[in-house]
PDB file of C-alpha atoms in Angstrom:
ATOM      1  CA  UNK A   1      31.130-200.601 -59.277  1.00 36.00           C
ATOM      2  CA  UNK A   2      33.467-199.232 -56.914  1.00 49.00           C
ATOM      3  CA  UNK A   3      35.963-201.526 -55.292  1.00 59.00           C
ATOM      4  CA  UNK A   4      35.543-200.067 -51.525  1.00 63.00           C
ATOM      5  CA  UNK A   5      38.834-200.590 -49.240  1.00 68.00           C
ATOM      6  CA  UNK A   6      39.488-202.163 -46.244  1.00 64.00           C
ATOM      7  CA  UNK A   7      39.792-199.172 -43.769  1.00 65.00           C
ATOM      8  CA  UNK A   8      36.311-198.442 -45.099  1.00 69.00           C
ATOM      9  CA  UNK A   9      34.884-201.851 -45.282  1.00 68.00           C
ATOM     10  CA  UNK A  10      36.238-201.984 -41.653  1.00 63.00           C
ATOM     11  CA  UNK A  11      34.647-198.990 -40.586  1.00 68.00           C
ATOM     12  CA  UNK A  12      31.349-199.664 -41.783  1.00 66.00           C
ATOM     13  CA  UNK A  13      31.574-202.718 -39.329  1.00 65.00           C
ATOM     14  CA  UNK A  14      32.443-200.076 -36.788  1.00 59.00           C
ATOM     15  CA  UNK A  15      35.358-202.587 -36.068  1.00 54.00           C
ATOM     16  CA  UNK A  16      39.370-201.399 -36.611  1.00 53.00           C
ATOM     17  CA  UNK A  17      41.295-204.685 -36.112  1.00 53.00           C
ATOM     18  CA  UNK A  18      44.653-204.115 -38.106  1.00 56.00           C
ATOM     19  CA  UNK A  19      46.241-207.604 -35.917  1.00 60.00           C
ATOM     20  CA  UNK A  20      47.656-209.893 -37.754  1.00 61.00           C
ATOM     21  CA  UNK A  21      47.340-213.816 -36.858  1.00 66.00           C
ATOM     22  CA  UNK A  22      48.262-216.125 -39.804  1.00 69.00           C
ATOM     23  CA  UNK A  23      45.301-218.910 -40.415  1.00 72.00           C
ATOM     24  CA  UNK A  24      46.359-222.357 -38.961  1.00 73.00           C
ATOM     25  CA  UNK A  25      43.766-224.253 -40.777  1.00 67.00           C
ATOM     26  CA  UNK A  26      44.817-226.678 -43.595  1.00 68.00           C
ATOM     27  CA  UNK A  27      42.723-226.542 -47.299  1.00 66.00           C
ATOM     28  CA  UNK A  28      40.510-223.768 -48.575  1.00 70.00           C
ATOM     29  CA  UNK A  29      39.720-221.037 -46.209  1.00 73.00           C
ATOM     30  CA  UNK A  30      35.933-219.239 -46.348  1.00 72.00           C
ATOM     31  CA  UNK A  31      34.777-216.520 -44.249  1.00 69.00           C
ATOM     32  CA  UNK A  32      33.103-218.866 -40.947  1.00 72.00           C
ATOM     33  CA  UNK A  33      36.036-220.908 -40.340  1.00 70.00           C
ATOM     34  CA  UNK A  34      39.364-218.746 -41.553  1.00 74.00           C
ATOM     35  CA  UNK A  35      40.440-215.978 -39.098  1.00 72.00           C
ATOM     36  CA  UNK A  36      42.043-214.201 -41.835  1.00 72.00           C
ATOM     37  CA  UNK A  37      39.196-213.783 -43.673  1.00 72.00           C
ATOM     38  CA  UNK A  38      36.915-212.538 -40.985  1.00 72.00           C
ATOM     39  CA  UNK A  39      39.265-210.177 -40.361  1.00 71.00           C
ATOM     40  CA  UNK A  40      39.270-208.983 -43.542  1.00 70.00           C
ATOM     41  CA  UNK A  41      43.185-210.141 -44.224  1.00 68.00           C
ATOM     42  CA  UNK A  42      44.772-211.271 -46.967  1.00 69.00           C
ATOM     43  CA  UNK A  43      46.092-214.287 -46.606  1.00 68.00           C
ATOM     44  CA  UNK A  44      49.784-214.069 -46.544  1.00 68.00           C
ATOM     45  CA  UNK A  45      52.613-216.669 -47.044  1.00 73.00           C
ATOM     46  CA  UNK A  46      52.601-217.470 -43.214  1.00 74.00           C
ATOM     47  CA  UNK A  47      49.040-219.171 -43.421  1.00 76.00           C
ATOM     48  CA  UNK A  48      49.034-222.884 -43.469  1.00 74.00           C
ATOM     49  CA  UNK A  49      46.252-222.685 -45.717  1.00 74.00           C
ATOM     50  CA  UNK A  50      46.791-224.126 -49.462  1.00 74.00           C
ATOM     51  CA  UNK A  51      48.426-222.458 -52.159  1.00 74.00           C
ATOM     52  CA  UNK A  52      44.938-222.567 -53.830  1.00 77.00           C
ATOM     53  CA  UNK A  53      43.679-220.459 -51.460  1.00 77.00           C
ATOM     54  CA  UNK A  54      41.130-217.919 -53.016  1.00 76.00           C
ATOM     55  CA  UNK A  55      42.079-215.148 -50.137  1.00 75.00           C
ATOM     56  CA  UNK A  56      45.533-215.652 -51.033  1.00 77.00           C
ATOM     57  CA  UNK A  57      48.519-213.134 -52.190  1.00 80.00           C
ATOM     58  CA  UNK A  58      50.120-213.532 -54.893  1.00 83.00           C
ATOM     59  CA  UNK A  59      52.293-210.862 -55.476  1.00 86.00           C
ATOM     60  CA  UNK A  60      52.732-208.600 -58.649  1.00 91.00           C
ATOM     61  CA  UNK A  61      54.015-209.224 -61.930  1.00 91.00           C
ATOM     62  CA  UNK A  62      55.454-205.787 -62.598  1.00 91.00           C
ATOM     63  CA  UNK A  63      57.472-204.732 -65.018  1.00 88.00           C
ATOM     64  CA  UNK A  64      61.564-203.956 -63.570  1.00 84.00           C
ATOM     65  CA  UNK A  65      61.147-200.886 -61.642  1.00 76.00           C
ATOM     66  CA  UNK A  66      57.441-200.062 -62.295  1.00 85.00           C
ATOM     67  CA  UNK A  67      56.250-200.635 -58.323  1.00 88.00           C
ATOM     68  CA  UNK A  68      55.575-197.575 -57.053  1.00 88.00           C
ATOM     69  CA  UNK A  69      52.249-196.953 -59.137  1.00 88.00           C
ATOM     70  CA  UNK A  70      48.772-197.400 -58.619  1.00 87.00           C
ATOM     71  CA  UNK A  71      48.718-199.946 -60.914  1.00 90.00           C
ATOM     72  CA  UNK A  72      51.241-202.476 -58.749  1.00 92.00           C
ATOM     73  CA  UNK A  73      49.025-204.588 -56.486  1.00 90.00           C
ATOM     74  CA  UNK A  74      51.767-204.974 -53.791  1.00 90.00           C
ATOM     75  CA  UNK A  75      51.742-200.971 -53.778  1.00 91.00           C
ATOM     76  CA  UNK A  76      48.474-200.064 -54.234  1.00 89.00           C
ATOM     77  CA  UNK A  77      47.227-202.349 -51.402  1.00 84.00           C
ATOM     78  CA  UNK A  78      50.274-200.588 -48.559  1.00 86.00           C
ATOM     79  CA  UNK A  79      52.324-203.698 -48.986  1.00 86.00           C
ATOM     80  CA  UNK A  80      56.061-203.636 -50.023  1.00 88.00           C
ATOM     81  CA  UNK A  81      57.043-206.667 -52.462  1.00 91.00           C
ATOM     82  CA  UNK A  82      57.656-209.912 -50.616  1.00 88.00           C
ATOM     83  CA  UNK A  83      61.231-210.817 -52.597  1.00 87.00           C
ATOM     84  CA  UNK A  84      59.482-214.551 -51.817  1.00 85.00           C
ATOM     85  CA  UNK A  85      56.286-214.679 -54.197  1.00 85.00           C
ATOM     86  CA  UNK A  86      57.540-210.997 -56.213  1.00 89.00           C
ATOM     87  CA  UNK A  87      59.226-213.111 -58.628  1.00 86.00           C
ATOM     88  CA  UNK A  88      59.182-210.218 -62.138  1.00 88.00           C
ATOM     89  CA  UNK A  89      59.655-206.977 -60.706  1.00 90.00           C
ATOM     90  CA  UNK A  90      62.994-207.300 -59.049  1.00 86.00           C
ATOM     91  CA  UNK A  91      62.679-207.557 -55.342  1.00 86.00           C
ATOM     92  CA  UNK A  92      64.018-210.977 -55.503  1.00 83.00           C
ATOM     93  CA  UNK A  93      67.309-209.252 -56.560  1.00 78.00           C
ATOM     94  CA  UNK A  94      67.818-207.966 -53.777  1.00 63.00           C
ATOM     95  CA  UNK A  95      71.907-208.353 -53.158  1.00 46.00           C
ATOM     96  CA  UNK A  96      73.238-208.286 -49.525  1.00 45.00           C
ATOM     97  CA  UNK A  97      76.506-208.456 -49.169  1.00 41.00           C
ATOM     98  CA  UNK A  98      77.867-209.141 -45.406  1.00 37.00           C
ATOM     99  CA  UNK A  99      80.404-206.325 -44.390  1.00 41.00           C
ATOM    100  CA  UNK A 100      81.747-205.541 -41.232  1.00 43.00           C
ATOM    101  CA  UNK A 101      78.798-208.134 -39.963  1.00 47.00           C
ATOM    102  CA  UNK A 102      76.163-206.101 -41.326  1.00 51.00           C
ATOM    103  CA  UNK A 103      74.399-206.798 -44.095  1.00 50.00           C
ATOM    104  CA  UNK A 104      75.154-203.587 -46.650  1.00 48.00           C
ATOM    105  CA  UNK A 105      72.527-203.583 -49.534  1.00 48.00           C
ATOM    106  CA  UNK A 106      72.457-199.669 -50.502  1.00 48.00           C
ATOM    107  CA  UNK A 107      76.442-199.837 -52.579  1.00 48.00           C
ATOM    108  CA  UNK A 108      76.281-203.821 -53.187  1.00 51.00           C
ATOM    109  CA  UNK A 109      74.070-203.526 -56.536  1.00 52.00           C
ATOM    110  CA  UNK A 110      71.401-201.474 -57.721  1.00 59.00           C
ATOM    111  CA  UNK A 111      68.027-202.679 -57.020  1.00 60.00           C
ATOM    112  CA  UNK A 112      65.331-202.527 -59.520  1.00 77.00           C
ATOM    113  CA  UNK A 113      62.077-203.148 -57.958  1.00 86.00           C
ATOM    114  CA  UNK A 114      61.076-199.288 -55.993  1.00 85.00           C
ATOM    115  CA  UNK A 115      58.643-200.930 -53.187  1.00 87.00           C
ATOM    116  CA  UNK A 116      61.135-202.689 -50.994  1.00 85.00           C
ATOM    117  CA  UNK A 117      62.496-199.598 -48.399  1.00 79.00           C
ATOM    118  CA  UNK A 118      62.117-201.840 -45.264  1.00 77.00           C
ATOM    119  CA  UNK A 119      63.361-205.090 -46.564  1.00 74.00           C
ATOM    120  CA  UNK A 120      66.582-202.909 -48.026  1.00 72.00           C
ATOM    121  CA  UNK A 121      66.778-200.963 -44.303  1.00 72.00           C
ATOM    122  CA  UNK A 122      65.887-197.459 -45.703  1.00 71.00           C
ATOM    123  CA  UNK A 123      63.357-195.333 -45.139  1.00 63.00           C
ATOM    124  CA  UNK A 124      60.564-193.876 -47.671  1.00 56.00           C
TER     125      UNK A 124
END
């Protein structure tokens, strides 16, 4: 069975709500009371629900430098790798040096994750 994309499910329902609001409920999320699940959003780190929430996005476990393929769950979901949750792909190795009051990322050290353009301040 093929999984339908989020946009296809939203089109089927006649809604296209892309606004993100983190849930503020405690405990487990379900489709009746969680605003994230009602909007078909994946739980993000800003949500207040428990860490074992079934709707939680756990990031990727890609090998260093392999985040530019559809095998990476972040890349496949059109999300950037998050240094707080993607621990093995190199997103946590984002080198940020301070130079003249600005963050200098591109010249400090090679970044191994290929899916953190916005975090680095680069364009795709």
